[in-house]
PDB file of N, CA and C in Angstrom:
ATOM      1  N   UNK A   1     -30.598 -18.302  -8.159  1.00  0.00           N
ATOM      2  CA  UNK A   1     -29.610 -17.314  -7.819  1.00  0.00           C
ATOM      3  C   UNK A   1     -28.384 -17.474  -8.712  1.00  0.00           C
ATOM      4  N   UNK A   2     -27.847 -16.361  -9.211  1.00  0.00           N
ATOM      5  CA  UNK A   2     -26.659 -16.395 -10.066  1.00  0.00           C
ATOM      6  C   UNK A   2     -25.401 -16.575  -9.228  1.00  0.00           C
ATOM      7  N   UNK A   3     -24.442 -17.337  -9.745  1.00  0.00           N
ATOM      8  CA  UNK A   3     -23.171 -17.445  -9.031  1.00  0.00           C
ATOM      9  C   UNK A   3     -22.413 -16.116  -9.095  1.00  0.00           C
ATOM     10  N   UNK A   4     -21.628 -15.854  -8.069  1.00  0.00           N
ATOM     11  CA  UNK A   4     -20.819 -14.634  -8.023  1.00  0.00           C
ATOM     12  C   UNK A   4     -19.609 -14.830  -8.934  1.00  0.00           C
ATOM     13  N   UNK A   5     -19.388 -13.911  -9.891  1.00  0.00           N
ATOM     14  CA  UNK A   5     -18.236 -14.071 -10.788  1.00  0.00           C
ATOM     15  C   UNK A   5     -16.921 -13.785 -10.078  1.00  0.00           C
ATOM     16  N   UNK A   6     -15.923 -14.604 -10.355  1.00  0.00           N
ATOM     17  CA  UNK A   6     -14.562 -14.362  -9.870  1.00  0.00           C
ATOM     18  C   UNK A   6     -13.884 -13.439 -10.869  1.00  0.00           C
ATOM     19  N   UNK A   7     -13.287 -12.353 -10.365  1.00  0.00           N
ATOM     20  CA  UNK A   7     -12.637 -11.371 -11.225  1.00  0.00           C
ATOM     21  C   UNK A   7     -11.202 -11.184 -10.741  1.00  0.00           C
ATOM     22  N   UNK A   8     -10.243 -11.392 -11.640  1.00  0.00           N
ATOM     23  CA  UNK A   8      -8.834 -11.257 -11.297  1.00  0.00           C
ATOM     24  C   UNK A   8      -8.326  -9.883 -11.697  1.00  0.00           C
ATOM     25  N   UNK A   9      -7.762  -9.171 -10.718  1.00  0.00           N
ATOM     26  CA  UNK A   9      -7.117  -7.880 -10.968  1.00  0.00           C
ATOM     27  C   UNK A   9      -5.610  -8.116 -10.977  1.00  0.00           C
ATOM     28  N   UNK A  10      -4.978  -7.772 -12.077  1.00  0.00           N
ATOM     29  CA  UNK A  10      -3.525  -7.866 -12.195  1.00  0.00           C
ATOM     30  C   UNK A  10      -3.022  -6.432 -12.191  1.00  0.00           C
ATOM     31  N   UNK A  11      -2.471  -5.999 -11.049  1.00  0.00           N
ATOM     32  CA  UNK A  11      -2.141  -4.583 -10.895  1.00  0.00           C
ATOM     33  C   UNK A  11      -1.139  -4.373  -9.771  1.00  0.00           C
ATOM     34  N   UNK A  12      -0.650  -3.160  -9.716  1.00  0.00           N
ATOM     35  CA  UNK A  12       0.211  -2.739  -8.618  1.00  0.00           C
ATOM     36  C   UNK A  12      -0.630  -2.192  -7.477  1.00  0.00           C
ATOM     37  N   UNK A  13       0.038  -1.878  -6.370  1.00  0.00           N
ATOM     38  CA  UNK A  13      -0.652  -1.341  -5.204  1.00  0.00           C
ATOM     39  C   UNK A  13      -0.731   0.177  -5.272  1.00  0.00           C
ATOM     40  N   UNK A  14      -1.640   0.735  -4.518  1.00  0.00           N
ATOM     41  CA  UNK A  14      -1.724   2.171  -4.275  1.00  0.00           C
ATOM     42  C   UNK A  14      -2.153   2.326  -2.823  1.00  0.00           C
ATOM     43  N   UNK A  15      -1.214   2.645  -1.916  1.00  0.00           N
ATOM     44  CA  UNK A  15      -1.554   2.737  -0.505  1.00  0.00           C
ATOM     45  C   UNK A  15      -2.681   3.714  -0.185  1.00  0.00           C
ATOM     46  N   UNK A  16      -2.949   4.679  -1.058  1.00  0.00           N
ATOM     47  CA  UNK A  16      -4.034   5.627  -0.810  1.00  0.00           C
ATOM     48  C   UNK A  16      -5.396   5.045  -1.160  1.00  0.00           C
ATOM     49  N   UNK A  17      -5.423   3.957  -1.918  1.00  0.00           N
ATOM     50  CA  UNK A  17      -6.678   3.321  -2.301  1.00  0.00           C
ATOM     51  C   UNK A  17      -7.355   3.941  -3.501  1.00  0.00           C
ATOM     52  N   UNK A  18      -6.744   4.967  -4.091  1.00  0.00           N
ATOM     53  CA  UNK A  18      -7.367   5.660  -5.212  1.00  0.00           C
ATOM     54  C   UNK A  18      -7.114   5.025  -6.564  1.00  0.00           C
ATOM     55  N   UNK A  19      -6.193   4.094  -6.632  1.00  0.00           N
ATOM     56  CA  UNK A  19      -5.858   3.444  -7.901  1.00  0.00           C
ATOM     57  C   UNK A  19      -5.324   2.045  -7.598  1.00  0.00           C
ATOM     58  N   UNK A  20      -4.834   1.388  -8.624  1.00  0.00           N
ATOM     59  CA  UNK A  20      -4.229   0.073  -8.430  1.00  0.00           C
ATOM     60  C   UNK A  20      -5.217  -0.975  -7.975  1.00  0.00           C
ATOM     61  N   UNK A  21      -4.663  -2.023  -7.395  1.00  0.00           N
ATOM     62  CA  UNK A  21      -5.465  -3.173  -7.006  1.00  0.00           C
ATOM     63  C   UNK A  21      -6.517  -2.807  -5.953  1.00  0.00           C
ATOM     64  N   UNK A  22      -6.208  -1.857  -5.071  1.00  0.00           N
ATOM     65  CA  UNK A  22      -7.187  -1.467  -4.052  1.00  0.00           C
ATOM     66  C   UNK A  22      -8.450  -0.888  -4.696  1.00  0.00           C
ATOM     67  N   UNK A  23      -8.282  -0.008  -5.676  1.00  0.00           N
ATOM     68  CA  UNK A  23      -9.443   0.567  -6.367  1.00  0.00           C
ATOM     69  C   UNK A  23     -10.164  -0.496  -7.183  1.00  0.00           C
ATOM     70  N   UNK A  24      -9.400  -1.398  -7.792  1.00  0.00           N
ATOM     71  CA  UNK A  24     -10.019  -2.478  -8.567  1.00  0.00           C
ATOM     72  C   UNK A  24     -10.931  -3.324  -7.679  1.00  0.00           C
ATOM     73  N   UNK A  25     -10.454  -3.681  -6.495  1.00  0.00           N
ATOM     74  CA  UNK A  25     -11.252  -4.518  -5.593  1.00  0.00           C
ATOM     75  C   UNK A  25     -12.545  -3.819  -5.183  1.00  0.00           C
ATOM     76  N   UNK A  26     -12.484  -2.514  -4.946  1.00  0.00           N
ATOM     77  CA  UNK A  26     -13.699  -1.764  -4.602  1.00  0.00           C
ATOM     78  C   UNK A  26     -14.691  -1.799  -5.766  1.00  0.00           C
ATOM     79  N   UNK A  27     -14.195  -1.612  -6.981  1.00  0.00           N
ATOM     80  CA  UNK A  27     -15.071  -1.618  -8.155  1.00  0.00           C
ATOM     81  C   UNK A  27     -15.671  -2.992  -8.404  1.00  0.00           C
ATOM     82  N   UNK A  28     -14.846  -4.022  -8.283  1.00  0.00           N
ATOM     83  CA  UNK A  28     -15.322  -5.400  -8.492  1.00  0.00           C
ATOM     84  C   UNK A  28     -16.429  -5.723  -7.492  1.00  0.00           C
ATOM     85  N   UNK A  29     -16.200  -5.380  -6.238  1.00  0.00           N
ATOM     86  CA  UNK A  29     -17.189  -5.641  -5.195  1.00  0.00           C
ATOM     87  C   UNK A  29     -18.480  -4.870  -5.444  1.00  0.00           C
ATOM     88  N   UNK A  30     -18.353  -3.607  -5.842  1.00  0.00           N
ATOM     89  CA  UNK A  30     -19.531  -2.780  -6.110  1.00  0.00           C
ATOM     90  C   UNK A  30     -20.380  -3.348  -7.242  1.00  0.00           C
ATOM     91  N   UNK A  31     -19.752  -4.083  -8.150  1.00  0.00           N
ATOM     92  CA  UNK A  31     -20.464  -4.692  -9.282  1.00  0.00           C
ATOM     93  C   UNK A  31     -20.921  -6.115  -8.980  1.00  0.00           C
ATOM     94  N   UNK A  32     -20.725  -6.571  -7.738  1.00  0.00           N
ATOM     95  CA  UNK A  32     -21.204  -7.891  -7.340  1.00  0.00           C
ATOM     96  C   UNK A  32     -20.242  -9.029  -7.608  1.00  0.00           C
ATOM     97  N   UNK A  33     -18.984  -8.718  -7.878  1.00  0.00           N
ATOM     98  CA  UNK A  33     -17.999  -9.760  -8.145  1.00  0.00           C
ATOM     99  C   UNK A  33     -17.178 -10.114  -6.916  1.00  0.00           C
ATOM    100  N   UNK A  34     -16.439 -11.209  -7.045  1.00  0.00           N
ATOM    101  CA  UNK A  34     -15.501 -11.648  -6.011  1.00  0.00           C
ATOM    102  C   UNK A  34     -14.105 -11.339  -6.530  1.00  0.00           C
ATOM    103  N   UNK A  35     -13.433 -10.360  -5.906  1.00  0.00           N
ATOM    104  CA  UNK A  35     -12.137  -9.909  -6.384  1.00  0.00           C
ATOM    105  C   UNK A  35     -10.984 -10.771  -5.923  1.00  0.00           C
ATOM    106  N   UNK A  36     -10.113 -11.090  -6.865  1.00  0.00           N
ATOM    107  CA  UNK A  36      -8.869 -11.804  -6.587  1.00  0.00           C
ATOM    108  C   UNK A  36      -7.747 -10.957  -7.162  1.00  0.00           C
ATOM    109  N   UNK A  37      -6.527 -11.106  -6.628  1.00  0.00           N
ATOM    110  CA  UNK A  37      -5.447 -10.228  -7.082  1.00  0.00           C
ATOM    111  C   UNK A  37      -4.164 -10.973  -7.414  1.00  0.00           C
ATOM    112  N   UNK A  38      -3.438 -10.397  -8.349  1.00  0.00           N
ATOM    113  CA  UNK A  38      -2.047 -10.749  -8.629  1.00  0.00           C
ATOM    114  C   UNK A  38      -1.302  -9.422  -8.564  1.00  0.00           C
ATOM    115  N   UNK A  39      -0.507  -9.237  -7.527  1.00  0.00           N
ATOM    116  CA  UNK A  39       0.188  -7.978  -7.304  1.00  0.00           C
ATOM    117  C   UNK A  39       1.450  -7.941  -8.161  1.00  0.00           C
ATOM    118  N   UNK A  40       1.564  -6.925  -8.997  1.00  0.00           N
ATOM    119  CA  UNK A  40       2.713  -6.811  -9.901  1.00  0.00           C
ATOM    120  C   UNK A  40       3.756  -5.814  -9.430  1.00  0.00           C
ATOM    121  N   UNK A  41       3.383  -4.923  -8.506  1.00  0.00           N
ATOM    122  CA  UNK A  41       4.335  -3.944  -7.981  1.00  0.00           C
ATOM    123  C   UNK A  41       3.855  -3.440  -6.628  1.00  0.00           C
ATOM    124  N   UNK A  42       4.806  -3.233  -5.717  1.00  0.00           N
ATOM    125  CA  UNK A  42       4.517  -2.664  -4.405  1.00  0.00           C
ATOM    126  C   UNK A  42       5.034  -1.234  -4.416  1.00  0.00           C
ATOM    127  N   UNK A  43       4.184  -0.302  -4.027  1.00  0.00           N
ATOM    128  CA  UNK A  43       4.534   1.109  -4.112  1.00  0.00           C
ATOM    129  C   UNK A  43       4.619   1.708  -2.716  1.00  0.00           C
ATOM    130  N   UNK A  44       5.683   2.451  -2.475  1.00  0.00           N
ATOM    131  CA  UNK A  44       5.844   3.215  -1.242  1.00  0.00           C
ATOM    132  C   UNK A  44       5.624   4.679  -1.600  1.00  0.00           C
ATOM    133  N   UNK A  45       4.602   5.276  -0.996  1.00  0.00           N
ATOM    134  CA  UNK A  45       4.315   6.664  -1.334  1.00  0.00           C
ATOM    135  C   UNK A  45       3.723   7.388  -0.138  1.00  0.00           C
ATOM    136  N   UNK A  46       3.738   8.719  -0.224  1.00  0.00           N
ATOM    137  CA  UNK A  46       3.075   9.564   0.754  1.00  0.00           C
ATOM    138  C   UNK A  46       2.355  10.669  -0.008  1.00  0.00           C
ATOM    139  N   UNK A  47       1.925  11.706   0.702  1.00  0.00           N
ATOM    140  CA  UNK A  47       1.180  12.774   0.029  1.00  0.00           C
ATOM    141  C   UNK A  47       2.041  13.583  -0.936  1.00  0.00           C
ATOM    142  N   UNK A  48       3.348  13.448  -0.825  1.00  0.00           N
ATOM    143  CA  UNK A  48       4.252  14.172  -1.714  1.00  0.00           C
ATOM    144  C   UNK A  48       4.536  13.421  -3.010  1.00  0.00           C
ATOM    145  N   UNK A  49       4.232  12.142  -3.059  1.00  0.00           N
ATOM    146  CA  UNK A  49       4.445  11.372  -4.272  1.00  0.00           C
ATOM    147  C   UNK A  49       5.010   9.990  -4.004  1.00  0.00           C
ATOM    148  N   UNK A  50       5.287   9.284  -5.076  1.00  0.00           N
ATOM    149  CA  UNK A  50       5.839   7.926  -4.997  1.00  0.00           C
ATOM    150  C   UNK A  50       7.306   8.009  -4.599  1.00  0.00           C
ATOM    151  N   UNK A  51       7.680   7.198  -3.600  1.00  0.00           N
ATOM    152  CA  UNK A  51       9.065   7.204  -3.132  1.00  0.00           C
ATOM    153  C   UNK A  51       9.856   6.029  -3.691  1.00  0.00           C
ATOM    154  N   UNK A  52       9.239   4.863  -3.708  1.00  0.00           N
ATOM    155  CA  UNK A  52       9.913   3.672  -4.244  1.00  0.00           C
ATOM    156  C   UNK A  52       8.889   2.729  -4.841  1.00  0.00           C
ATOM    157  N   UNK A  53       9.360   1.915  -5.790  1.00  0.00           N
ATOM    158  CA  UNK A  53       8.530   0.873  -6.399  1.00  0.00           C
ATOM    159  C   UNK A  53       9.335  -0.423  -6.372  1.00  0.00           C
ATOM    160  N   UNK A  54       8.693  -1.489  -5.902  1.00  0.00           N
ATOM    161  CA  UNK A  54       9.342  -2.807  -5.891  1.00  0.00           C
ATOM    162  C   UNK A  54       8.533  -3.737  -6.792  1.00  0.00           C
ATOM    163  N   UNK A  55       9.199  -4.341  -7.757  1.00  0.00           N
ATOM    164  CA  UNK A  55       8.549  -5.314  -8.625  1.00  0.00           C
ATOM    165  C   UNK A  55       9.007  -6.708  -8.225  1.00  0.00           C
ATOM    166  N   UNK A  56       8.072  -7.574  -7.788  1.00  0.00           N
ATOM    167  CA  UNK A  56       8.445  -8.944  -7.467  1.00  0.00           C
ATOM    168  C   UNK A  56       9.001  -9.635  -8.714  1.00  0.00           C
ATOM    169  N   UNK A  57       9.933 -10.578  -8.529  1.00  0.00           N
ATOM    170  CA  UNK A  57      10.468 -11.310  -9.685  1.00  0.00           C
ATOM    171  C   UNK A  57       9.351 -12.034 -10.451  1.00  0.00           C
ATOM    172  N   UNK A  58       9.474 -12.089 -11.756  1.00  0.00           N
ATOM    173  CA  UNK A  58       8.471 -12.759 -12.592  1.00  0.00           C
ATOM    174  C   UNK A  58       8.275 -14.204 -12.170  1.00  0.00           C
ATOM    175  N   UNK A  59       9.349 -14.866 -11.726  1.00  0.00           N
ATOM    176  CA  UNK A  59       9.228 -16.268 -11.300  1.00  0.00           C
ATOM    177  C   UNK A  59       8.286 -16.392 -10.101  1.00  0.00           C
ATOM    178  N   UNK A  60       8.287 -15.394  -9.223  1.00  0.00           N
ATOM    179  CA  UNK A  60       7.375 -15.405  -8.077  1.00  0.00           C
ATOM    180  C   UNK A  60       5.932 -15.212  -8.548  1.00  0.00           C
ATOM    181  N   UNK A  61       5.732 -14.305  -9.486  1.00  0.00           N
ATOM    182  CA  UNK A  61       4.378 -14.053  -9.987  1.00  0.00           C
ATOM    183  C   UNK A  61       3.810 -15.265 -10.723  1.00  0.00           C
ATOM    184  N   UNK A  62       4.683 -16.064 -11.357  1.00  0.00           N
ATOM    185  CA  UNK A  62       4.237 -17.255 -12.074  1.00  0.00           C
ATOM    186  C   UNK A  62       3.970 -18.431 -11.152  1.00  0.00           C
ATOM    187  N   UNK A  63       4.548 -18.431  -9.958  1.00  0.00           N
ATOM    188  CA  UNK A  63       4.414 -19.584  -9.059  1.00  0.00           C
ATOM    189  C   UNK A  63       2.985 -19.722  -8.560  1.00  0.00           C
ATOM    190  N   UNK A  64       2.655 -20.937  -8.173  1.00  0.00           N
ATOM    191  CA  UNK A  64       1.330 -21.210  -7.630  1.00  0.00           C
ATOM    192  C   UNK A  64       1.483 -21.751  -6.221  1.00  0.00           C
ATOM    193  N   UNK A  65       0.543 -21.418  -5.374  1.00  0.00           N
ATOM    194  CA  UNK A  65       0.564 -21.904  -3.986  1.00  0.00           C
ATOM    195  C   UNK A  65       0.552 -23.428  -3.962  1.00  0.00           C
ATOM    196  N   UNK A  66       1.318 -23.992  -3.067  1.00  0.00           N
ATOM    197  CA  UNK A  66       1.314 -25.430  -2.897  1.00  0.00           C
ATOM    198  C   UNK A  66       2.235 -26.202  -3.821  1.00  0.00           C
ATOM    199  N   UNK A  67       2.922 -25.519  -4.730  1.00  0.00           N
ATOM    200  CA  UNK A  67       3.805 -26.228  -5.642  1.00  0.00           C
ATOM    201  C   UNK A  67       5.229 -26.301  -5.119  1.00  0.00           C
ATOM    202  N   UNK A  68       5.527 -25.560  -4.051  1.00  0.00           N
ATOM    203  CA  UNK A  68       6.849 -25.628  -3.449  1.00  0.00           C
ATOM    204  C   UNK A  68       7.966 -24.992  -4.263  1.00  0.00           C
ATOM    205  N   UNK A  69       7.639 -24.052  -5.114  1.00  0.00           N
ATOM    206  CA  UNK A  69       8.651 -23.385  -5.929  1.00  0.00           C
ATOM    207  C   UNK A  69       8.717 -21.922  -5.635  1.00  0.00           C
TER     208      UNK A  69
END
């Protein structure tokens, strides 16, 4: 049996699921991969469009769990 490949998606969110990390995870899973994420932007939107975008600080994106930083 082949090991399941780990695939990292570096992307923003899309609350509708049509794009961004949510769509990436669906595609990765459909291809037999194990999806992991690094969220680069949080998007607030509705059917009328994007209302706000929040970008986490780069220092947060660089940090690793368990390092206490």
